[in-house]
């Protein structure tokens, strides 16, 4: 996945397994969440150069990860939303983690 990820209003997506990998090195990526019933199983940030995955400040609901959040070296996660990052699995960070707003909850 090289682009943005958008959970539109009214969606109900519960990924029970698998990993969404934000890769590629050309662009930064942003997750937008406009519905309360969405979750990722696992997120991996593996861009080929120093790029960022951000959680948008315009997101209305918490970012739920039912598994692991993995940040590879030379990669960055930026949490700009007042919503909570809710993580049920492991937090594996070899890159950068920037939290500008909201909360971080291990479930």
PDB file of C-alpha atoms in Angstrom:
ATOM      1  CA  UNK A   1       0.000   0.000   0.000  1.00  0.00           C
ATOM      2  CA  UNK A   2       1.639   3.233  -1.110  1.00  0.00           C
ATOM      3  CA  UNK A   3      -1.265   5.665  -0.833  1.00  0.00           C
ATOM      4  CA  UNK A   4      -3.766   6.770   1.796  1.00  0.00           C
ATOM      5  CA  UNK A   5      -6.233   4.461   3.573  1.00  0.00           C
ATOM      6  CA  UNK A   6      -9.767   5.796   4.121  1.00  0.00           C
ATOM      7  CA  UNK A   7     -12.431   4.163   6.297  1.00  0.00           C
ATOM      8  CA  UNK A   8     -15.494   6.050   5.029  1.00  0.00           C
ATOM      9  CA  UNK A   9     -18.502   6.890   7.185  1.00  0.00           C
ATOM     10  CA  UNK A  10     -20.786   3.887   7.685  1.00  0.00           C
ATOM     11  CA  UNK A  11     -18.142   1.240   7.036  1.00  0.00           C
ATOM     12  CA  UNK A  12     -17.750  -1.752   9.348  1.00  0.00           C
ATOM     13  CA  UNK A  13     -14.432  -3.395   8.521  1.00  0.00           C
ATOM     14  CA  UNK A  14     -12.915  -5.754  11.067  1.00  0.00           C
ATOM     15  CA  UNK A  15      -9.801  -7.384   9.650  1.00  0.00           C
ATOM     16  CA  UNK A  16      -9.401 -10.537  11.693  1.00  0.00           C
ATOM     17  CA  UNK A  17      -6.023 -11.541  10.246  1.00  0.00           C
ATOM     18  CA  UNK A  18      -3.338 -10.410   7.843  1.00  0.00           C
ATOM     19  CA  UNK A  19      -1.151  -7.349   7.706  1.00  0.00           C
ATOM     20  CA  UNK A  20      -1.624  -4.071   5.892  1.00  0.00           C
ATOM     21  CA  UNK A  21       1.852  -2.996   4.852  1.00  0.00           C
ATOM     22  CA  UNK A  22       2.415   0.637   4.013  1.00  0.00           C
ATOM     23  CA  UNK A  23       5.387   0.433   1.655  1.00  0.00           C
ATOM     24  CA  UNK A  24       6.996   2.219  -1.247  1.00  0.00           C
ATOM     25  CA  UNK A  25       9.204   5.236  -0.933  1.00  0.00           C
ATOM     26  CA  UNK A  26       7.704   7.940  -3.122  1.00  0.00           C
ATOM     27  CA  UNK A  27       4.908   9.316  -0.915  1.00  0.00           C
ATOM     28  CA  UNK A  28       3.872   9.681   2.684  1.00  0.00           C
ATOM     29  CA  UNK A  29       0.644   7.861   3.596  1.00  0.00           C
ATOM     30  CA  UNK A  30      -2.254   8.852   5.848  1.00  0.00           C
ATOM     31  CA  UNK A  31      -5.007   6.833   7.520  1.00  0.00           C
ATOM     32  CA  UNK A  32      -8.424   8.519   7.788  1.00  0.00           C
ATOM     33  CA  UNK A  33     -11.192   6.980   9.922  1.00  0.00           C
ATOM     34  CA  UNK A  34     -14.767   8.285   9.733  1.00  0.00           C
ATOM     35  CA  UNK A  35     -16.566   5.284  11.261  1.00  0.00           C
ATOM     36  CA  UNK A  36     -16.330   3.710  14.766  1.00  0.00           C
ATOM     37  CA  UNK A  37     -16.512   0.056  13.679  1.00  0.00           C
ATOM     38  CA  UNK A  38     -13.222  -0.401  11.812  1.00  0.00           C
ATOM     39  CA  UNK A  39     -10.010  -2.143  12.816  1.00  0.00           C
ATOM     40  CA  UNK A  40      -6.776  -3.443  11.345  1.00  0.00           C
ATOM     41  CA  UNK A  41      -5.364  -6.862  12.249  1.00  0.00           C
ATOM     42  CA  UNK A  42      -1.723  -5.708  11.935  1.00  0.00           C
ATOM     43  CA  UNK A  43       0.002  -2.635  10.517  1.00  0.00           C
ATOM     44  CA  UNK A  44       3.547  -2.633   9.162  1.00  0.00           C
ATOM     45  CA  UNK A  45       5.358   0.508   8.016  1.00  0.00           C
ATOM     46  CA  UNK A  46       8.083  -0.502   5.537  1.00  0.00           C
ATOM     47  CA  UNK A  47       8.650   2.383   3.189  1.00  0.00           C
ATOM     48  CA  UNK A  48      11.847   2.278   1.166  1.00  0.00           C
ATOM     49  CA  UNK A  49      13.034   5.728   2.211  1.00  0.00           C
ATOM     50  CA  UNK A  50      12.367   8.112   5.074  1.00  0.00           C
ATOM     51  CA  UNK A  51       8.621   8.475   4.682  1.00  0.00           C
ATOM     52  CA  UNK A  52       5.754   8.745   7.150  1.00  0.00           C
ATOM     53  CA  UNK A  53       2.479   7.013   7.949  1.00  0.00           C
ATOM     54  CA  UNK A  54       0.183   9.450   9.754  1.00  0.00           C
ATOM     55  CA  UNK A  55      -3.181   9.158  11.473  1.00  0.00           C
ATOM     56  CA  UNK A  56      -5.124  12.196  10.284  1.00  0.00           C
ATOM     57  CA  UNK A  57      -6.119  14.978  12.652  1.00  0.00           C
ATOM     58  CA  UNK A  58      -9.494  14.911  10.873  1.00  0.00           C
ATOM     59  CA  UNK A  59     -10.200  11.311  11.869  1.00  0.00           C
ATOM     60  CA  UNK A  60     -13.325  11.091  13.989  1.00  0.00           C
ATOM     61  CA  UNK A  61     -12.729   7.719  15.684  1.00  0.00           C
ATOM     62  CA  UNK A  62     -10.025   5.660  17.391  1.00  0.00           C
ATOM     63  CA  UNK A  63      -7.469   3.750  15.363  1.00  0.00           C
ATOM     64  CA  UNK A  64      -7.839   0.098  16.425  1.00  0.00           C
ATOM     65  CA  UNK A  65      -5.103  -2.433  15.741  1.00  0.00           C
ATOM     66  CA  UNK A  66      -6.075  -5.895  16.963  1.00  0.00           C
ATOM     67  CA  UNK A  67      -2.556  -7.250  16.432  1.00  0.00           C
ATOM     68  CA  UNK A  68       0.871  -5.652  16.048  1.00  0.00           C
ATOM     69  CA  UNK A  69       2.136  -2.244  14.995  1.00  0.00           C
ATOM     70  CA  UNK A  70       5.585  -2.571  13.407  1.00  0.00           C
ATOM     71  CA  UNK A  71       7.682   0.449  12.403  1.00  0.00           C
ATOM     72  CA  UNK A  72      10.819  -0.430  10.438  1.00  0.00           C
ATOM     73  CA  UNK A  73      14.017   1.636  10.507  1.00  0.00           C
ATOM     74  CA  UNK A  74      13.987   4.882   8.504  1.00  0.00           C
ATOM     75  CA  UNK A  75      10.190   4.962   8.822  1.00  0.00           C
ATOM     76  CA  UNK A  76       7.934   7.089  10.984  1.00  0.00           C
ATOM     77  CA  UNK A  77       4.434   6.934  12.479  1.00  0.00           C
ATOM     78  CA  UNK A  78       2.827  10.283  13.350  1.00  0.00           C
ATOM     79  CA  UNK A  79      -0.398  10.398  15.396  1.00  0.00           C
ATOM     80  CA  UNK A  80      -2.106  13.739  14.767  1.00  0.00           C
ATOM     81  CA  UNK A  81      -5.653  12.802  15.777  1.00  0.00           C
ATOM     82  CA  UNK A  82      -7.315  13.572  19.116  1.00  0.00           C
ATOM     83  CA  UNK A  83      -8.579   9.965  18.945  1.00  0.00           C
ATOM     84  CA  UNK A  84      -6.874   7.023  20.665  1.00  0.00           C
ATOM     85  CA  UNK A  85      -4.470   4.538  19.103  1.00  0.00           C
ATOM     86  CA  UNK A  86      -5.715   1.257  20.602  1.00  0.00           C
ATOM     87  CA  UNK A  87      -3.214  -1.606  20.253  1.00  0.00           C
ATOM     88  CA  UNK A  88      -3.991  -5.192  21.262  1.00  0.00           C
ATOM     89  CA  UNK A  89      -0.717  -6.785  20.169  1.00  0.00           C
ATOM     90  CA  UNK A  90       2.949  -5.804  20.223  1.00  0.00           C
ATOM     91  CA  UNK A  91       4.507  -2.429  19.513  1.00  0.00           C
ATOM     92  CA  UNK A  92       7.738  -3.035  17.580  1.00  0.00           C
ATOM     93  CA  UNK A  93       9.601   0.165  16.765  1.00  0.00           C
ATOM     94  CA  UNK A  94      12.920   0.440  14.952  1.00  0.00           C
ATOM     95  CA  UNK A  95      12.032   3.813  13.435  1.00  0.00           C
ATOM     96  CA  UNK A  96      10.334   6.906  14.814  1.00  0.00           C
ATOM     97  CA  UNK A  97       7.076   7.333  16.707  1.00  0.00           C
ATOM     98  CA  UNK A  98       5.624  10.833  17.068  1.00  0.00           C
ATOM     99  CA  UNK A  99       2.500  11.456  19.124  1.00  0.00           C
ATOM    100  CA  UNK A 100       1.072  14.968  18.739  1.00  0.00           C
ATOM    101  CA  UNK A 101      -2.455  14.443  20.051  1.00  0.00           C
ATOM    102  CA  UNK A 102      -4.832  11.828  21.431  1.00  0.00           C
ATOM    103  CA  UNK A 103      -3.895   8.806  23.512  1.00  0.00           C
ATOM    104  CA  UNK A 104      -2.140   5.464  23.229  1.00  0.00           C
ATOM    105  CA  UNK A 105      -3.853   2.480  24.847  1.00  0.00           C
ATOM    106  CA  UNK A 106      -2.596  -1.079  25.130  1.00  0.00           C
ATOM    107  CA  UNK A 107      -5.625  -3.317  25.211  1.00  0.00           C
TER     108      UNK A 107
END
